[in-house]
Amino acid sequence: MKLVDEQGIEALSMRRLGAELGVEAMSLYNHIPNKAALLEALVDHVIAEVPIADEALPWDEQIREMARSFRRLSLAHPHIVPLIAMRPFNTVTALKNVEYAFGLTLSLGLNENEALHVFRALAGFATGYTLAETGGFFAEGTGPKTDYTIDTADLTSGEYPNLMKMIPVILSCNHDEEFEFGIDLFLEGLKKKMPPR
Amino acid sequence: MKLVDEQGIEALSMRRLGAELGVEAMSLYNHIPNKAALLEALVDHVIAEVPIADEALPWDEQIREMARSFRRLSLAHPHIVPLIAMRPFNTVTALKNVEYAFGLTLSLGLNENEALHVFRALAGFATGYTLAETGGFFAEGTGPKTDYTIDTADLTSGEYPNLMKMIPVILSCNHDEEFEFGIDLFLEGLKKKMPPR
DNA sequence: TACATACCCTTACACTGTAAGTGTCAATGG
DNA sequence: CCATTGACACTTACAGTGTAAGGGTATGTA
């Protein structure tokens, strides 16, 4: 984890990890079946840190807390976020969070199908947003520059008036606030779909 | 693209692509600077197919259409979805879609900051959901099986009552409908945040 | 004393992206 | 008409990857 956090995911090779541990690469195979399992363990380790929200809180505040925790821990290990986003939440540790989340959505009075939809919509937003954030949003210039890449400096022509108008807020945007805004949209929509209690 | 669609992203190596084209691997470098540019071109090619919605439609229907188109084309090239989700939308072709989307959100009467939030929330949901869908949702069994992976058959103990209750709907869930439900939540929340016109 | 287990090692293989250099056509300009 | 150029292909080579195969040794158990 230290290796990945400090040097990125492509720095994690069996030989390099071995060297870090003062051991040959092949010795690692006495502890892990293969590299895929190693990556899965990394994901599991991050997910394991996501705490269950305080069940005494109002349900919407619980949802907020879960999303915040997920994002906070993702941002703490940005190089692992693509791995997290790509794998289904079916690791040992993620199970307790899924169980909790289903309990929460079911308690809202929705039927099972709708409860599942709500969970997946929120999980989709949280992973998608965080993935984009760690990968570098459009026009923030953190992404890799290639032949196909556009630089904001190239947009001086009048072809993209709306985009030009947005550049200042893109550069000054507060991501914490933006993430909360996204959750707001969801929760407001959800409250409208919920049966009265 | 054909190679990736048929055999997965890891089947795309310079040598294999060369062989497919009846050419040596190094000859490809006369046309592309490096492999990263090749991948970026693939992403760009998919995004290029996402059509701008009919501007005569109501604004919420335009948003729906854009999200649907993005998902439809993503599902047509599932192995490329992780690449799409990881890169910022700053390729040449994606630019016109971003410009259009900003025009749409700005036209809702929101200020620029909020318009950006709305765009990113929707984009985050669409990419996150589609990524999860192509990667295999939890408990649908399409993900890779490793030591850390849970199988639904292992859940017979009473530790996860909510999860057990959800298994049937997880297996029978209609993803088209679910995606629409997610957009619903967003749009309902958005309508509540919008200034009256 | 015998055996099993845990853990490390070395060697080897097939594969990766790509730097460097060479060869060969077709088109262009003097 | 010939020289030069550029596009495009080739070969060779290098450092790096995951991991299969097999061998060594120290510890704990029967």
Coordinates of C-alpha atoms (C1' of nucleotides) in Angstrom, one line a residue:
Chain A
M1 CA 0.0 0.0 0.0
K2 CA 2.8 2.3 0.9
L3 CA 4.5 1.6 -2.5
V4 CA 1.3 2.3 -4.4
D5 CA 0.4 5.4 -2.5
E6 CA 3.9 6.9 -3.0
Q7 CA 4.8 5.8 -6.5
G8 CA 1.5 4.9 -8.2
I9 CA 0.0 1.6 -9.2
E10 CA 2.4 0.8 -12.0
A11 CA 5.2 0.9 -9.5
L12 CA 3.8 -2.2 -7.9
S13 CA 5.5 -5.1 -9.4
M14 CA 6.3 -8.4 -7.7
R15 CA 10.0 -7.7 -7.9
R16 CA 9.7 -4.2 -6.6
L17 CA 7.4 -5.3 -3.8
G18 CA 9.8 -8.1 -3.0
A19 CA 12.7 -5.7 -2.9
E20 CA 10.8 -3.4 -0.5
L21 CA 10.3 -6.4 1.8
G22 CA 13.9 -7.6 1.5
V23 CA 12.9 -10.7 -0.3
E24 CA 12.9 -12.1 -3.9
A25 CA 9.8 -11.8 -6.0
M26 CA 9.0 -15.4 -6.1
S27 CA 8.9 -15.7 -2.3
L28 CA 5.8 -13.6 -2.3
Y29 CA 4.0 -16.5 -3.9
N30 CA 4.2 -18.4 -0.6
H31 CA 1.7 -15.8 0.7
I32 CA -0.4 -14.8 -2.2
P33 CA -1.6 -17.0 -5.1
N34 CA -1.0 -14.3 -7.7
K35 CA -0.9 -10.6 -8.4
A36 CA -4.6 -10.3 -9.0
A37 CA -5.2 -11.4 -5.4
L38 CA -2.7 -8.8 -4.2
L39 CA -4.6 -6.0 -5.9
E40 CA -7.9 -7.4 -4.6
A41 CA -6.4 -7.4 -1.1
L42 CA -5.4 -3.7 -1.5
V43 CA -9.0 -2.8 -2.5
D44 CA -10.3 -4.8 0.4
H45 CA -8.0 -3.0 2.8
V46 CA -9.3 0.4 1.7
I47 CA -13.0 -0.7 1.8
A48 CA -12.4 -2.1 5.2
E49 CA -11.7 1.3 6.5
V50 CA -15.0 2.7 5.5
P51 CA -17.0 2.9 8.7
I52 CA -20.6 2.1 9.1
A53 CA -22.5 5.3 9.9
D54 CA -24.1 6.0 13.3
E55 CA -27.5 4.4 13.1
A56 CA -28.9 6.9 15.5
L57 CA -28.6 9.6 12.8
P58 CA -31.5 10.4 10.5
W59 CA -31.5 8.1 7.5
D60 CA -30.5 10.8 5.0
E61 CA -27.6 11.8 7.2
Q62 CA -26.5 8.2 7.4
I63 CA -26.4 8.1 3.6
R64 CA -24.4 11.3 3.5
E65 CA -21.9 9.9 6.0
M66 CA -21.4 6.7 4.1
A67 CA -20.7 8.5 0.8
R68 CA -18.4 11.0 2.5
S69 CA -16.4 8.2 4.2
F70 CA -16.1 6.3 0.9
R71 CA -14.8 9.4 -0.8
R72 CA -12.5 10.4 2.0
L73 CA -10.8 7.1 2.0
S74 CA -10.6 7.0 -1.7
L75 CA -8.9 10.3 -1.8
A76 CA -6.4 9.0 0.8
H77 CA -5.4 6.3 -1.7
P78 CA -6.0 7.9 -5.1
H79 CA -4.0 5.4 -7.1
I80 CA -6.2 2.6 -5.9
V81 CA -9.5 4.3 -6.9
P82 CA -9.5 2.8 -10.4
L83 CA -9.2 -0.7 -8.9
I84 CA -12.0 0.0 -6.4
A85 CA -14.3 1.4 -9.1
M86 CA -13.7 -1.5 -11.4
R87 CA -14.4 -4.4 -9.0
P88 CA -17.8 -5.4 -7.7
F89 CA -18.2 -4.8 -3.9
N90 CA -18.0 -8.5 -3.3
T91 CA -14.9 -8.8 -1.1
V92 CA -15.1 -10.1 2.4
T93 CA -14.8 -6.8 4.1
A94 CA -17.2 -4.9 1.8
L95 CA -19.9 -7.3 2.8
K96 CA -20.8 -5.7 6.1
N97 CA -21.1 -2.3 4.4
V98 CA -23.4 -3.8 1.7
E99 CA -25.5 -5.5 4.4
Y100 CA -25.8 -2.2 6.3
A101 CA -26.6 -0.2 3.2
F102 CA -29.4 -2.6 2.1
G103 CA -30.8 -2.5 5.6
L104 CA -30.8 1.3 5.4
T105 CA -32.5 1.5 1.9
L106 CA -35.0 -1.2 2.8
S107 CA -36.0 0.8 6.0
L108 CA -37.1 3.7 3.8
G109 CA -40.3 1.8 2.9
L110 CA -39.3 1.2 -0.7
N111 CA -39.8 -2.3 -2.2
E112 CA -36.7 -4.4 -2.7
N113 CA -36.3 -3.6 -6.3
E114 CA -36.3 0.2 -5.6
A115 CA -34.0 -0.2 -2.6
L116 CA -31.5 -1.9 -4.9
H117 CA -31.9 0.9 -7.5
V118 CA -31.2 3.5 -4.8
F119 CA -28.1 1.7 -3.5
R120 CA -26.7 1.3 -7.0
A121 CA -27.4 4.9 -8.0
L122 CA -25.6 6.2 -5.0
A123 CA -22.7 3.8 -5.3
G124 CA -22.5 4.7 -9.0
F125 CA -22.4 8.4 -8.3
A126 CA -19.9 8.1 -5.5
T127 CA -17.5 5.9 -7.4
G128 CA -17.9 7.7 -10.7
Y129 CA -17.4 11.1 -9.1
T130 CA -14.4 10.0 -7.1
L131 CA -12.8 8.3 -10.0
A132 CA -13.1 11.4 -12.1
E133 CA -11.8 13.5 -9.3
T134 CA -8.7 11.4 -8.7
G135 CA -8.1 11.1 -12.5
G136 CA -8.3 14.8 -13.0
F137 CA -11.4 16.5 -14.2
F138 CA -11.8 17.9 -17.6
A139 CA -9.8 21.1 -18.1
E140 CA -8.1 20.9 -14.7
G141 CA -5.0 19.9 -16.5
T142 CA -4.1 17.0 -14.2
G143 CA -4.7 14.4 -16.9
P144 CA -2.0 13.0 -19.2
K145 CA -1.3 15.1 -22.3
T146 CA -1.3 13.3 -25.6
D147 CA -2.0 14.1 -29.2
Y148 CA -5.7 13.7 -28.6
T149 CA -5.7 15.9 -25.5
I150 CA -7.1 19.4 -25.5
D151 CA -5.5 22.1 -23.5
T152 CA -7.7 24.9 -22.1
A153 CA -5.3 27.4 -23.8
D154 CA -6.5 26.0 -27.2
L155 CA -10.0 27.1 -26.6
T156 CA -9.6 30.7 -27.4
S157 CA -11.6 30.4 -30.6
G158 CA -15.3 31.3 -30.4
E159 CA -16.4 27.7 -31.0
Y160 CA -17.0 26.9 -27.4
P161 CA -18.6 29.9 -25.7
N162 CA -20.2 27.9 -22.9
L163 CA -17.1 26.1 -22.1
M164 CA -15.1 29.3 -22.0
K165 CA -17.7 30.7 -19.6
M166 CA -17.2 27.7 -17.4
I167 CA -13.4 27.7 -17.2
P168 CA -13.2 30.0 -14.2
V169 CA -15.5 28.0 -12.0
I170 CA -13.9 24.8 -13.2
L171 CA -10.6 26.0 -11.9
S172 CA -11.9 27.4 -8.7
C173 CA -14.4 24.7 -7.9
N174 CA -14.6 23.3 -4.4
H175 CA -14.9 19.5 -4.8
D176 CA -16.1 18.9 -1.3
E177 CA -19.0 21.2 -1.8
E178 CA -19.6 19.7 -5.3
F179 CA -19.8 16.2 -4.0
E180 CA -22.3 17.3 -1.3
F181 CA -24.4 19.0 -4.1
G182 CA -24.5 15.7 -6.0
I183 CA -25.7 13.9 -2.9
D184 CA -28.3 16.6 -2.4
L185 CA -29.8 16.0 -5.8
F186 CA -30.1 12.3 -5.0
L187 CA -31.6 12.7 -1.6
E188 CA -34.1 15.3 -2.8
G189 CA -35.2 13.0 -5.6
L190 CA -35.3 10.1 -3.3
K191 CA -37.5 11.9 -0.8
K192 CA -40.0 12.5 -3.6
K193 CA -40.1 8.8 -4.5
M194 CA -40.5 7.6 -0.9
P195 CA -43.9 6.5 0.3
P196 CA -45.2 8.7 3.1
R197 CA -44.6 7.3 6.6
Chain B
M1 CA -11.3 -1.8 -31.6
K2 CA -12.3 -5.1 -33.1
L3 CA -9.5 -6.8 -31.2
V4 CA -10.5 -5.2 -27.9
D5 CA -14.2 -5.8 -28.3
E6 CA -13.6 -9.5 -29.1
Q7 CA -10.8 -10.5 -26.9
G8 CA -10.6 -7.9 -24.1
I9 CA -8.3 -5.0 -23.4
E10 CA -5.3 -7.1 -22.4
A11 CA -5.3 -8.8 -25.8
L12 CA -4.4 -5.4 -27.3
S13 CA -0.6 -5.4 -27.5
M14 CA 1.5 -3.7 -30.2
R15 CA 2.6 -7.1 -31.6
R16 CA -0.9 -8.5 -31.7
L17 CA -2.3 -5.4 -33.3
G18 CA 0.5 -5.5 -35.8
A19 CA -0.2 -9.1 -36.6
E20 CA -3.9 -8.3 -37.1
L21 CA -2.9 -5.7 -39.6
G22 CA -0.3 -7.8 -41.3
V23 CA 2.5 -5.7 -40.1
E24 CA 5.3 -5.8 -37.5
A25 CA 4.7 -4.2 -34.1
M26 CA 7.3 -1.4 -34.7
S27 CA 5.7 -0.3 -37.9
L28 CA 2.7 1.0 -35.9
Y29 CA 5.0 3.7 -34.4
N30 CA 5.0 5.4 -37.8
H31 CA 1.4 6.2 -37.2
I32 CA 1.1 6.5 -33.4
P33 CA 3.6 8.0 -30.9
N34 CA 3.0 5.3 -28.3
K35 CA 0.5 2.9 -26.9
A36 CA -1.1 5.4 -24.5
A37 CA -2.1 7.5 -27.6
L38 CA -3.6 4.3 -29.1
L39 CA -5.8 3.8 -26.0
E40 CA -6.8 7.4 -26.0
A41 CA -7.8 7.1 -29.6
L42 CA -10.0 4.2 -28.7
V43 CA -11.7 6.2 -26.0
D44 CA -12.1 9.1 -28.4
H45 CA -13.7 6.9 -31.0
V46 CA -16.4 5.7 -28.6
I47 CA -17.1 9.2 -27.3
A48 CA -17.3 10.4 -30.9
E49 CA -20.3 8.2 -31.4
V50 CA -22.3 9.7 -28.6
P51 CA -24.8 11.9 -30.4
I52 CA -26.0 15.3 -29.2
A53 CA -29.6 15.2 -28.2
D54 CA -32.3 16.8 -30.2
E55 CA -32.4 20.4 -28.9
A56 CA -36.1 20.6 -29.6
L57 CA -36.8 18.1 -26.8
P58 CA -37.6 19.3 -23.2
W59 CA -34.4 19.9 -21.3
D60 CA -34.9 16.9 -19.0
E61 CA -35.6 14.7 -21.9
Q62 CA -32.3 15.9 -23.5
I63 CA -30.4 15.0 -20.3
R64 CA -32.0 11.6 -20.4
E65 CA -31.1 11.0 -24.0
M66 CA -27.4 12.0 -23.4
A67 CA -27.1 9.6 -20.5
R68 CA -28.8 6.8 -22.4
S69 CA -26.6 7.3 -25.4
F70 CA -23.5 7.3 -23.3
R71 CA -24.5 4.1 -21.6
R72 CA -25.7 2.4 -24.8
L73 CA -22.3 3.0 -26.5
S74 CA -20.4 2.0 -23.4
L75 CA -22.2 -1.3 -23.3
A76 CA -21.4 -1.8 -27.0
H77 CA -17.7 -1.7 -26.1
P78 CA -17.6 -3.0 -22.5
H79 CA -13.9 -3.6 -22.4
I80 CA -13.2 0.0 -23.1
V81 CA -15.4 1.4 -20.3
P82 CA -12.7 1.4 -17.7
L83 CA -10.5 3.5 -20.0
I84 CA -13.4 5.9 -20.6
A85 CA -14.2 6.2 -16.9
M86 CA -10.6 6.9 -16.0
R87 CA -9.8 9.6 -18.4
P88 CA -11.1 13.2 -18.2
F89 CA -13.4 14.2 -21.1
N90 CA -10.7 16.3 -22.7
T91 CA -10.3 14.6 -26.0
V92 CA -10.9 16.4 -29.2
T93 CA -14.2 14.7 -29.9
A94 CA -15.6 14.8 -26.4
L95 CA -15.3 18.6 -26.6
K96 CA -18.5 19.2 -28.6
N97 CA -20.5 17.1 -26.1
V98 CA -19.1 19.0 -23.2
E99 CA -19.9 22.3 -24.9
Y100 CA -23.4 21.1 -25.5
A101 CA -23.9 19.8 -22.0
F102 CA -22.7 23.1 -20.4
G103 CA -25.0 25.0 -22.7
L104 CA -27.9 22.8 -21.5
T105 CA -27.1 23.1 -17.8
L106 CA -26.5 26.8 -18.1
S107 CA -29.9 27.3 -19.8
L108 CA -31.7 25.9 -16.7
G109 CA -31.1 29.2 -14.9
L110 CA -28.5 27.9 -12.5
N111 CA -25.4 29.9 -11.9
E112 CA -22.1 28.6 -13.4
N113 CA -21.0 26.8 -10.3
E114 CA -24.2 24.9 -9.9
A115 CA -24.3 24.1 -13.6
L116 CA -20.9 22.5 -13.3
H117 CA -22.0 20.6 -10.2
V118 CA -25.0 19.2 -12.1
F119 CA -22.9 18.2 -15.1
R120 CA -20.4 16.4 -13.0
A121 CA -23.0 14.7 -10.8
L122 CA -24.7 13.3 -13.9
A123 CA -21.5 12.4 -15.6
G124 CA -20.3 10.7 -12.4
F125 CA -23.4 8.7 -12.0
A126 CA -23.5 7.6 -15.7
T127 CA -19.8 6.6 -15.7
G128 CA -19.9 5.0 -12.3
Y129 CA -23.1 3.0 -13.0
T130 CA -21.9 1.8 -16.4
L131 CA -18.5 0.9 -15.0
A132 CA -20.1 -1.2 -12.3
E133 CA -22.5 -2.7 -14.8
T134 CA -19.8 -3.8 -17.3
G135 CA -17.5 -5.0 -14.5
G136 CA -20.3 -7.1 -13.0
F137 CA -22.4 -6.0 -10.1
F138 CA -22.1 -7.4 -6.7
A139 CA -23.5 -10.9 -6.3
E140 CA -24.2 -11.2 -10.0
G141 CA -21.2 -13.5 -10.3
T142 CA -19.6 -12.0 -13.3
G143 CA -16.6 -10.6 -11.5
P144 CA -13.3 -12.5 -11.2
K145 CA -13.2 -15.1 -8.4
T146 CA -10.3 -14.9 -6.0
D147 CA -9.5 -15.7 -2.4
Y148 CA -11.1 -12.5 -1.3
T149 CA -14.2 -12.9 -3.3
I150 CA -17.5 -13.9 -1.8
D151 CA -20.0 -16.2 -3.5
T152 CA -23.7 -15.8 -2.9
A153 CA -23.8 -19.4 -2.0
D154 CA -21.6 -18.6 1.1
L155 CA -24.2 -16.3 2.5
T156 CA -26.5 -19.0 3.9
S157 CA -25.6 -18.1 7.5
G158 CA -27.9 -15.6 9.2
E159 CA -25.4 -12.9 9.4
Y160 CA -26.7 -11.0 6.4
P161 CA -30.5 -11.0 6.5
N162 CA -30.9 -7.9 4.4
L163 CA -28.5 -9.1 1.7
M164 CA -30.3 -12.5 1.6
K165 CA -33.6 -10.7 1.1
M166 CA -32.1 -8.7 -1.8
I167 CA -30.5 -11.7 -3.7
P168 CA -33.7 -12.4 -5.8
V169 CA -34.0 -8.9 -7.1
I170 CA -30.3 -8.6 -7.6
L171 CA -30.5 -11.6 -10.0
S172 CA -33.7 -10.5 -11.7
C173 CA -32.9 -6.8 -11.9
N174 CA -33.5 -5.0 -15.2
H175 CA -30.6 -2.7 -15.7
D176 CA -32.2 -0.4 -18.3
E177 CA -35.0 0.3 -15.8
E178 CA -32.5 0.8 -13.0
F179 CA -30.4 3.3 -14.9
E180 CA -33.6 5.3 -15.7
F181 CA -34.5 5.2 -12.0
G182 CA -31.1 6.7 -11.2
I183 CA -31.6 9.5 -13.7
D184 CA -35.1 10.0 -12.2
L185 CA -33.6 10.7 -8.8
F186 CA -31.2 13.2 -10.2
L187 CA -33.8 15.0 -12.3
E188 CA -36.3 15.2 -9.5
G189 CA -33.7 16.6 -7.2
L190 CA -32.6 19.0 -9.9
K191 CA -36.1 20.3 -10.5
K192 CA -36.3 21.2 -6.8
K193 CA -33.0 23.2 -6.9
M194 CA -33.9 25.1 -10.1
P195 CA -35.1 28.6 -9.9
P196 CA -38.7 29.1 -11.1
R197 CA -38.9 30.3 -14.7
Chain C
dT1 C1' 14.5 -40.6 13.8
dA2 C1' 11.2 -39.5 10.1
dC3 C1' 8.4 -36.7 8.0
dA4 C1' 5.8 -32.5 7.0
dT5 C1' 5.3 -27.7 6.7
dA6 C1' 6.8 -23.1 6.0
dC7 C1' 9.6 -20.2 3.8
dC8 C1' 13.2 -18.7 1.0
dC9 C1' 16.0 -19.1 -3.2
dT10 C1' 17.6 -19.5 -8.4
dT11 C1' 16.6 -20.3 -13.1
dA12 C1' 13.8 -20.0 -17.1
dC13 C1' 10.0 -18.7 -20.3
dA14 C1' 7.0 -16.1 -22.9
dC15 C1' 5.5 -11.7 -23.2
dT16 C1' 5.5 -6.5 -22.9
dG17 C1' 6.6 -1.4 -24.8
dT18 C1' 9.7 0.9 -27.4
dA19 C1' 14.7 2.9 -28.6
dA20 C1' 17.8 2.7 -32.5
dG21 C1' 19.1 1.8 -36.9
dT22 C1' 18.3 0.2 -41.8
dG23 C1' 15.9 -0.6 -46.3
dT24 C1' 12.7 0.6 -50.0
dC25 C1' 9.4 2.5 -52.4
dA26 C1' 6.7 7.0 -54.4
dA27 C1' 6.4 11.7 -55.0
dT28 C1' 8.4 16.1 -55.6
dG29 C1' 11.6 20.0 -57.0
dG30 C1' 15.5 21.8 -59.7
Chain D
dC1 C1' 16.1 13.1 -65.6
dC2 C1' 18.0 12.8 -61.4
dA3 C1' 18.5 13.9 -56.5
dT4 C1' 16.3 14.4 -52.5
dT5 C1' 12.8 13.8 -49.3
dG6 C1' 9.3 11.6 -46.7
dA7 C1' 6.4 7.8 -45.7
dC8 C1' 6.4 3.4 -44.3
dA9 C1' 8.1 -1.0 -43.4
dC10 C1' 11.7 -3.9 -41.4
dT11 C1' 15.2 -6.2 -37.8
dT12 C1' 17.6 -6.2 -33.6
dA13 C1' 18.0 -5.4 -28.9
dC14 C1' 16.9 -4.0 -24.0
dA15 C1' 14.9 -3.7 -19.7
dG16 C1' 11.0 -5.0 -17.5
dT17 C1' 6.7 -8.0 -16.5
dG18 C1' 4.0 -12.3 -14.1
dT19 C1' 4.8 -16.8 -12.8
dA20 C1' 5.9 -22.0 -13.6
dA21 C1' 9.3 -25.4 -11.9
dG22 C1' 12.3 -27.1 -8.9
dG23 C1' 15.6 -27.0 -5.0
dG24 C1' 17.5 -25.6 -0.4
dT25 C1' 17.0 -25.3 4.8
dA26 C1' 15.1 -24.5 9.3
dT27 C1' 11.3 -25.5 12.3
dG28 C1' 7.7 -28.3 14.5
dT29 C1' 5.2 -32.7 15.0
dA30 C1' 4.6 -38.1 15.3

